[in-house]
Amino acid sequence: MRLDELAGNLPLKQSLVHPERLPHAMLLCGSPGSGRHTLARLLAQAMVCDHPEDAPCGVCPNCRRVAEGVHPDVPQLSSFVSSKDKDKKAIVVDTIRALRTDVFIRPNQASRKVYIIAPAEEMNPNAQNALLKVLEDGPSYASFLLIADNPMALLPTIRSRCVVYRLAPVQTGEALPVLQRRFPDKSREELMLAADQSRGIIGQAIALLDGDSKEDETVISSVNRCVDALQQRSELALMEWAVWVQTDKISREQLSRTYALLRDRALDALAGRQTGAALAQWDAPWLSRLADLTRTGVDAMERNVSPAHSAGWFAVSAVLWQ
Ligand SMILES: [Zn+2]
């Protein structure tokens, strides 16, 4: 298959040989920005492409409609969300039931139907159980691509029905051609610096080069203090971090970003990625709890919990399972 649009990840790309041999349920994991959505789009295109020997060709009507998000046989998850559920963050059971009804309507323009479910861990347990039925008994023309940051947040029954593909951070040399295509006016040095700073996560390198994601000093300091405290397993150091958050009055966005970066590090360490993360010494259940805790932290910042309360809550929670 033609997957060169996805940077790096050579072993993964080599394992995806022909669109007709793709598993019917795939779970694409990796950090946000690691290329999961790009891979999902390329696989969806490949499955409906008019030229299976050279898929995804990127130019046939089927490939183009998938790229534009308007292919009737690759429907958007949002099209199954009812108006009463549209403000909910979680993917609820009614959404998956509506998707399941659609699955049994035969494809319209291609020979396959492809469903991309992202972020898959936003499915509540009822929704996951509803999806399970269709993963087990769905028609042979239907394929499912689940995208998740933390596959451990999915039910084991869902995970066991999917073939898991893990996106890895890429080397600077692998990132460079992708960044050069996207930013033809930037110097090689600028692109290399962005690739290095983003620890091989292409999406983050692109955000840095777009200039909308300059990490501020306060956030870097907050993450470093918190990682040090966790690393020392020191209750006192964790409480000191929380007090520092309270007294230095770091903003809601800065604390949210702190949680997000801690979560990235936990997920990197969970996946065995040695990308400078100081958390690699921890075991998987601990890292998984840290990933959950920081996700709750990000959610709390969106729900108007005060940063001071949230930092205190985080420190106490982390102390309890040291
Ligand atoms: Zn095509």
mmCIF file of C-alpha atoms in Angstrom, residues 17-215:
data_model
loop_
_atom_site.group_PDB
_atom_site.id
_atom_site.type_symbol
_atom_site.label_atom_id
_atom_site.label_comp_id
_atom_site.label_asym_id
_atom_site.label_seq_id
_atom_site.Cartn_x
_atom_site.Cartn_y
_atom_site.Cartn_z
ATOM 1 C CA VAL A 17 0.540 -4.930 2.545
ATOM 2 C CA HIS A 18 -2.787 -5.084 0.720
ATOM 3 C CA PRO A 19 -6.102 -3.337 1.456
ATOM 4 C CA GLU A 20 -8.068 -6.557 0.978
ATOM 5 C CA ARG A 21 -6.043 -8.261 3.696
ATOM 6 C CA LEU A 22 -6.632 -5.627 6.366
ATOM 7 C CA PRO A 23 -8.284 -6.907 9.558
ATOM 8 C CA HIS A 24 -11.933 -5.871 9.982
ATOM 9 C CA ALA A 25 -11.230 -4.224 13.358
ATOM 10 C CA MET A 26 -8.089 -2.181 13.988
ATOM 11 C CA LEU A 27 -7.032 -0.196 17.026
ATOM 12 C CA LEU A 28 -4.605 2.632 16.220
ATOM 13 C CA CYS A 29 -2.751 3.799 19.326
ATOM 14 C CA GLY A 30 -0.114 6.403 20.038
ATOM 15 C CA SER A 31 0.314 9.904 21.400
ATOM 16 C CA PRO A 32 -1.859 12.691 19.990
ATOM 17 C CA GLY A 33 -0.032 13.975 16.915
ATOM 18 C CA SER A 34 1.707 10.676 16.196
ATOM 19 C CA GLY A 35 -0.151 10.154 12.903
ATOM 20 C CA ARG A 36 -3.082 7.957 13.973
ATOM 21 C CA HIS A 37 -5.655 10.068 12.138
ATOM 22 C CA THR A 38 -3.460 10.226 9.030
ATOM 23 C CA LEU A 39 -3.076 6.443 9.089
ATOM 24 C CA ALA A 40 -6.832 5.926 9.646
ATOM 25 C CA ARG A 41 -7.608 8.165 6.666
ATOM 26 C CA LEU A 42 -5.038 6.386 4.454
ATOM 27 C CA LEU A 43 -6.440 2.958 5.418
ATOM 28 C CA ALA A 44 -10.031 4.093 4.829
ATOM 29 C CA GLN A 45 -9.009 5.457 1.419
ATOM 30 C CA ALA A 46 -7.165 2.219 0.610
ATOM 31 C CA MET A 47 -10.254 0.138 1.427
ATOM 32 C CA VAL A 48 -12.533 2.068 -0.932
ATOM 33 C CA CYS A 49 -9.959 3.082 -3.596
ATOM 34 C CA ASP A 50 -10.705 2.289 -7.254
ATOM 35 C CA HIS A 51 -7.119 1.036 -7.673
ATOM 36 C CA PRO A 52 -6.546 -1.658 -5.029
ATOM 37 C CA GLU A 53 -3.110 -2.541 -6.440
ATOM 38 C CA ASP A 54 -1.899 1.020 -5.928
ATOM 39 C CA ALA A 55 -4.100 2.068 -3.017
ATOM 40 C CA PRO A 56 -4.676 4.611 -1.741
ATOM 41 C CA CYS A 57 -4.113 6.344 -5.079
ATOM 42 C CA GLY A 58 -5.324 9.635 -3.572
ATOM 43 C CA VAL A 59 -6.846 10.832 -6.858
ATOM 44 C CA CYS A 60 -9.805 8.558 -7.650
ATOM 45 C CA PRO A 61 -13.274 9.871 -6.670
ATOM 46 C CA ASN A 62 -13.457 7.465 -3.709
ATOM 47 C CA CYS A 63 -10.059 8.561 -2.311
ATOM 48 C CA ARG A 64 -10.916 12.223 -2.800
ATOM 49 C CA ARG A 65 -14.281 11.933 -1.042
ATOM 50 C CA VAL A 66 -12.661 10.248 1.970
ATOM 51 C CA ALA A 67 -10.056 13.057 2.145
ATOM 52 C CA GLU A 68 -12.871 15.619 2.086
ATOM 53 C CA GLY A 69 -14.815 13.722 4.766
ATOM 54 C CA VAL A 70 -17.867 13.290 2.511
ATOM 55 C CA HIS A 71 -17.694 9.627 1.425
ATOM 56 C CA PRO A 72 -21.087 7.983 2.110
ATOM 57 C CA ASP A 73 -19.406 4.655 2.868
ATOM 58 C CA VAL A 74 -16.923 6.229 5.312
ATOM 59 C CA PRO A 75 -19.440 8.111 7.462
ATOM 60 C CA GLN A 76 -18.383 10.536 10.171
ATOM 61 C CA LEU A 77 -19.083 9.430 13.739
ATOM 62 C CA SER A 78 -20.744 12.818 14.350
ATOM 63 C CA SER A 79 -23.471 11.899 11.852
ATOM 64 C CA PHE A 80 -24.760 9.272 14.330
ATOM 65 C CA VAL A 81 -24.929 11.605 17.325
ATOM 66 C CA SER A 82 -28.515 12.595 18.078
ATOM 67 C CA SER A 83 -29.294 16.249 18.784
ATOM 68 C CA LYS A 84 -29.984 15.497 22.466
ATOM 69 C CA ASP A 85 -26.468 14.044 22.866
ATOM 70 C CA LYS A 86 -24.531 16.575 20.827
ATOM 71 C CA ASP A 87 -23.194 18.475 23.869
ATOM 72 C CA LYS A 88 -21.966 15.329 25.609
ATOM 73 C CA LYS A 89 -18.247 14.672 25.564
ATOM 74 C CA ALA A 90 -18.607 10.900 25.923
ATOM 75 C CA ILE A 91 -19.639 8.695 23.006
ATOM 76 C CA VAL A 92 -22.939 7.308 24.268
ATOM 77 C CA VAL A 93 -24.754 4.055 23.525
ATOM 78 C CA ASP A 94 -27.393 5.685 21.297
ATOM 79 C CA THR A 95 -24.640 6.923 18.971
ATOM 80 C CA ILE A 96 -23.200 3.429 18.627
ATOM 81 C CA ARG A 97 -26.701 1.968 18.134
ATOM 82 C CA ALA A 98 -27.305 4.419 15.281
ATOM 83 C CA LEU A 99 -23.927 3.445 13.798
ATOM 84 C CA ARG A 100 -24.853 -0.230 14.151
ATOM 85 C CA THR A 101 -28.069 0.291 12.188
ATOM 86 C CA ASP A 102 -26.061 1.993 9.444
ATOM 87 C CA VAL A 103 -23.560 -0.889 9.311
ATOM 88 C CA PHE A 104 -26.261 -3.241 7.990
ATOM 89 C CA ILE A 105 -27.121 -0.950 5.071
ATOM 90 C CA ARG A 106 -24.967 -2.155 2.198
ATOM 91 C CA PRO A 107 -22.255 0.167 0.825
ATOM 92 C CA ASN A 108 -23.383 2.692 -1.695
ATOM 93 C CA GLN A 109 -20.389 3.702 -3.819
ATOM 94 C CA ALA A 110 -17.562 1.364 -2.788
ATOM 95 C CA SER A 111 -17.408 -2.336 -1.991
ATOM 96 C CA ARG A 112 -16.611 -1.683 1.685
ATOM 97 C CA LYS A 113 -17.849 0.505 4.506
ATOM 98 C CA VAL A 114 -15.362 1.947 6.961
ATOM 99 C CA TYR A 115 -16.126 3.425 10.384
ATOM 100 C CA ILE A 116 -13.548 5.562 12.193
ATOM 101 C CA ILE A 117 -14.209 5.863 15.941
ATOM 102 C CA ALA A 118 -12.137 8.517 17.695
ATOM 103 C CA PRO A 119 -11.302 9.027 20.478
ATOM 104 C CA ALA A 120 -12.374 5.426 21.161
ATOM 105 C CA GLU A 121 -11.846 5.756 24.921
ATOM 106 C CA GLU A 122 -14.613 8.371 24.984
ATOM 107 C CA MET A 123 -17.104 5.500 24.478
ATOM 108 C CA ASN A 124 -18.748 4.777 27.814
ATOM 109 C CA PRO A 125 -18.986 1.082 28.809
ATOM 110 C CA ASN A 126 -22.535 0.728 27.408
ATOM 111 C CA ALA A 127 -21.403 2.155 24.092
ATOM 112 C CA GLN A 128 -18.405 -0.181 24.046
ATOM 113 C CA ASN A 129 -20.652 -3.178 24.682
ATOM 114 C CA ALA A 130 -22.939 -2.080 21.847
ATOM 115 C CA LEU A 131 -19.923 -1.809 19.550
ATOM 116 C CA LEU A 132 -18.705 -5.220 20.647
ATOM 117 C CA LYS A 133 -21.779 -6.877 19.112
ATOM 118 C CA VAL A 134 -21.077 -5.388 15.711
ATOM 119 C CA LEU A 135 -17.346 -6.164 15.917
ATOM 120 C CA GLU A 136 -18.348 -9.780 16.479
ATOM 121 C CA ASP A 137 -21.274 -10.152 14.080
ATOM 122 C CA GLY A 138 -20.987 -7.265 11.621
ATOM 123 C CA PRO A 139 -21.265 -7.873 7.861
ATOM 124 C CA SER A 140 -18.028 -8.788 6.075
ATOM 125 C CA TYR A 141 -17.963 -5.526 4.085
ATOM 126 C CA ALA A 142 -17.693 -3.407 7.275
ATOM 127 C CA SER A 143 -14.369 -2.358 8.824
ATOM 128 C CA PHE A 144 -13.728 -0.465 12.034
ATOM 129 C CA LEU A 145 -10.792 1.809 12.849
ATOM 130 C CA LEU A 146 -10.599 2.763 16.510
ATOM 131 C CA ILE A 147 -8.211 5.541 17.547
ATOM 132 C CA ALA A 148 -7.089 5.732 21.190
ATOM 133 C CA ASP A 149 -4.449 7.487 23.325
ATOM 134 C CA ASN A 150 -4.727 4.917 26.062
ATOM 135 C CA PRO A 151 -5.984 1.522 24.879
ATOM 136 C CA MET A 152 -6.054 0.346 28.520
ATOM 137 C CA ALA A 153 -9.110 2.594 28.966
ATOM 138 C CA LEU A 154 -11.049 0.308 26.590
ATOM 139 C CA LEU A 155 -12.791 -2.880 27.705
ATOM 140 C CA PRO A 156 -10.520 -5.935 27.336
ATOM 141 C CA THR A 157 -13.237 -7.514 25.161
ATOM 142 C CA ILE A 158 -12.950 -4.618 22.670
ATOM 143 C CA ARG A 159 -9.143 -4.742 22.661
ATOM 144 C CA SER A 160 -9.096 -8.484 22.083
ATOM 145 C CA ARG A 161 -11.298 -8.167 18.969
ATOM 146 C CA CYS A 162 -8.985 -5.594 17.357
ATOM 147 C CA VAL A 163 -5.586 -5.886 15.763
ATOM 148 C CA VAL A 164 -3.501 -3.232 17.528
ATOM 149 C CA TYR A 165 -1.213 -0.920 15.562
ATOM 150 C CA ARG A 166 1.002 1.335 17.616
ATOM 151 C CA LEU A 167 2.333 4.567 16.101
ATOM 152 C CA ALA A 168 5.856 5.344 17.285
ATOM 153 C CA PRO A 169 7.624 8.702 17.502
ATOM 154 C CA VAL A 170 9.755 9.204 14.413
ATOM 155 C CA GLN A 171 13.434 10.013 14.001
ATOM 156 C CA THR A 172 14.362 13.561 13.018
ATOM 157 C CA GLY A 173 15.521 12.258 9.614
ATOM 158 C CA GLU A 174 12.120 10.642 9.019
ATOM 159 C CA ALA A 175 10.206 13.724 10.117
ATOM 160 C CA LEU A 176 12.204 16.086 7.932
ATOM 161 C CA PRO A 177 10.729 15.201 4.477
ATOM 162 C CA VAL A 178 7.168 15.436 5.851
ATOM 163 C CA LEU A 179 7.871 18.808 7.479
ATOM 164 C CA GLN A 180 9.680 20.063 4.360
ATOM 165 C CA ARG A 181 6.616 19.266 2.216
ATOM 166 C CA ARG A 182 4.391 21.138 4.635
ATOM 167 C CA PHE A 183 6.690 24.080 5.351
ATOM 168 C CA PRO A 184 8.691 24.655 2.144
ATOM 169 C CA ASP A 185 9.739 28.161 3.278
ATOM 170 C CA LYS A 186 11.316 27.138 6.605
ATOM 171 C CA SER A 187 15.024 26.397 6.917
ATOM 172 C CA ARG A 188 16.328 22.894 7.489
ATOM 173 C CA GLU A 189 17.598 23.986 10.930
ATOM 174 C CA GLU A 190 14.181 25.290 12.007
ATOM 175 C CA LEU A 191 12.530 22.043 10.908
ATOM 176 C CA MET A 192 15.149 19.893 12.681
ATOM 177 C CA LEU A 193 14.737 21.908 15.881
ATOM 178 C CA ALA A 194 10.945 21.480 15.807
ATOM 179 C CA ALA A 195 11.309 17.722 15.168
ATOM 180 C CA ASP A 196 13.704 17.434 18.137
ATOM 181 C CA GLN A 197 11.589 19.533 20.498
ATOM 182 C CA SER A 198 8.477 17.533 19.712
ATOM 183 C CA ARG A 199 10.231 14.282 20.597
ATOM 184 C CA GLY A 200 9.352 12.746 17.234
ATOM 185 C CA ILE A 201 5.616 13.496 17.431
ATOM 186 C CA ILE A 202 4.925 14.947 13.999
ATOM 187 C CA GLY A 203 1.665 16.672 14.946
ATOM 188 C CA GLN A 204 3.445 18.546 17.738
ATOM 189 C CA ALA A 205 6.282 19.554 15.389
ATOM 190 C CA ILE A 206 3.681 20.933 12.956
ATOM 191 C CA ALA A 207 1.941 22.838 15.782
ATOM 192 C CA LEU A 208 5.298 24.297 16.883
ATOM 193 C CA LEU A 209 6.131 25.408 13.338
ATOM 194 C CA ASP A 210 2.650 26.850 12.927
ATOM 195 C CA GLY A 211 3.564 28.994 15.921
ATOM 196 C CA ASP A 212 0.422 28.168 17.879
ATOM 197 C CA SER A 213 2.037 25.968 20.454
ATOM 198 C CA LYS A 214 5.066 27.719 21.936
ATOM 199 C CA GLU A 215 5.406 26.011 25.297
#
